[in-house]
Short mmCIF file of C-alpha atoms in Angstrom, two decimals:
data_model
loop_
_atom_site.label_atom_id
_atom_site.label_comp_id
_atom_site.label_asym_id
_atom_site.label_seq_id
_atom_site.Cartn_x
_atom_site.Cartn_y
_atom_site.Cartn_z
CA UNK Q 1 0.04 -0.02 0.00
CA UNK Q 2 2.89 2.31 0.78
CA UNK Q 3 4.31 1.78 -2.69
CA UNK Q 4 0.99 2.56 -4.26
CA UNK Q 5 0.73 5.87 -2.27
CA UNK Q 6 4.25 6.83 -3.23
CA UNK Q 7 3.50 6.08 -6.94
CA UNK Q 8 0.35 8.14 -6.86
CA UNK Q 9 2.05 11.10 -5.20
CA UNK Q 10 4.90 10.94 -7.66
CA UNK Q 11 2.38 10.91 -10.52
CA UNK Q 12 0.69 13.97 -9.06
CA UNK Q 13 3.98 15.81 -8.61
CA UNK Q 14 4.98 14.95 -12.12
CA UNK Q 15 1.66 16.06 -13.56
CA UNK Q 16 1.82 19.36 -11.70
CA UNK Q 17 5.37 19.87 -12.86
CA UNK Q 18 4.37 19.18 -16.42
CA UNK Q 19 1.99 22.18 -16.18
CA UNK Q 20 4.70 24.31 -14.66
CA UNK Q 21 3.36 24.09 -11.09
CA UNK Q 22 6.05 23.24 -8.61
CA UNK Q 23 4.97 21.34 -5.54
CA UNK Q 24 7.07 20.90 -2.41
CA UNK Q 25 8.20 17.50 -1.08
CA UNK Q 26 5.69 16.37 1.47
CA UNK Q 27 2.98 18.74 0.30
CA UNK Q 28 0.71 15.89 -0.67
CA UNK Q 29 0.93 14.36 2.83
CA UNK Q 30 -1.88 16.26 4.40
CA UNK Q 31 -5.47 16.53 3.20
CA UNK Q 32 -5.42 20.28 3.85
CA UNK Q 33 -2.44 20.76 1.52
CA UNK Q 34 -4.05 18.53 -1.19
CA UNK Q 35 -7.13 20.68 -1.01
CA UNK Q 36 -5.04 23.86 -1.26
CA UNK Q 37 -3.46 22.53 -4.45
CA UNK Q 38 -6.90 21.71 -5.98
CA UNK Q 39 -8.18 25.14 -4.97
CA UNK Q 40 -5.20 26.74 -6.68
CA UNK Q 41 -5.78 24.81 -9.81
CA UNK Q 42 -9.50 25.69 -9.83
CA UNK Q 43 -8.57 29.40 -9.64
CA UNK Q 44 -6.80 29.11 -12.96
CA UNK Q 45 -9.24 28.08 -15.65
CA UNK Q 46 -6.40 27.19 -18.08
CA UNK Q 47 -5.53 24.09 -15.98
CA UNK Q 48 -8.80 22.29 -16.85
CA UNK Q 49 -7.30 18.92 -17.80
CA UNK Q 50 -4.68 19.10 -15.02
CA UNK Q 51 -7.33 19.85 -12.43
CA UNK Q 52 -9.34 16.77 -13.40
CA UNK Q 53 -6.27 14.48 -13.49
CA UNK Q 54 -4.85 15.75 -10.22
CA UNK Q 55 -8.27 15.59 -8.55
CA UNK Q 56 -8.57 12.01 -9.58
CA UNK Q 57 -5.13 11.10 -8.24
CA UNK Q 58 -5.65 12.94 -4.95
CA UNK Q 59 -9.09 11.28 -4.55
CA UNK Q 60 -7.43 7.90 -4.85
CA UNK Q 61 -4.78 8.90 -2.33
CA UNK Q 62 -7.56 9.92 0.06
CA UNK Q 63 -9.32 6.59 -0.34
CA UNK Q 64 -6.14 4.61 0.37
#
């Protein structure tokens, strides 16, 4: 399960970086920080696809 979480977090970091959004190490650890990332993406309409993909990844992280 730990490997799955690490993989999902790495995918989220990579996806964010692909859109030019830098995320800090450990930022995806807390639910509050994950929500802050989603709120930031929602504020920028140009990140539509990234928002959906990151939201999906973070939702899976929350479920695990």
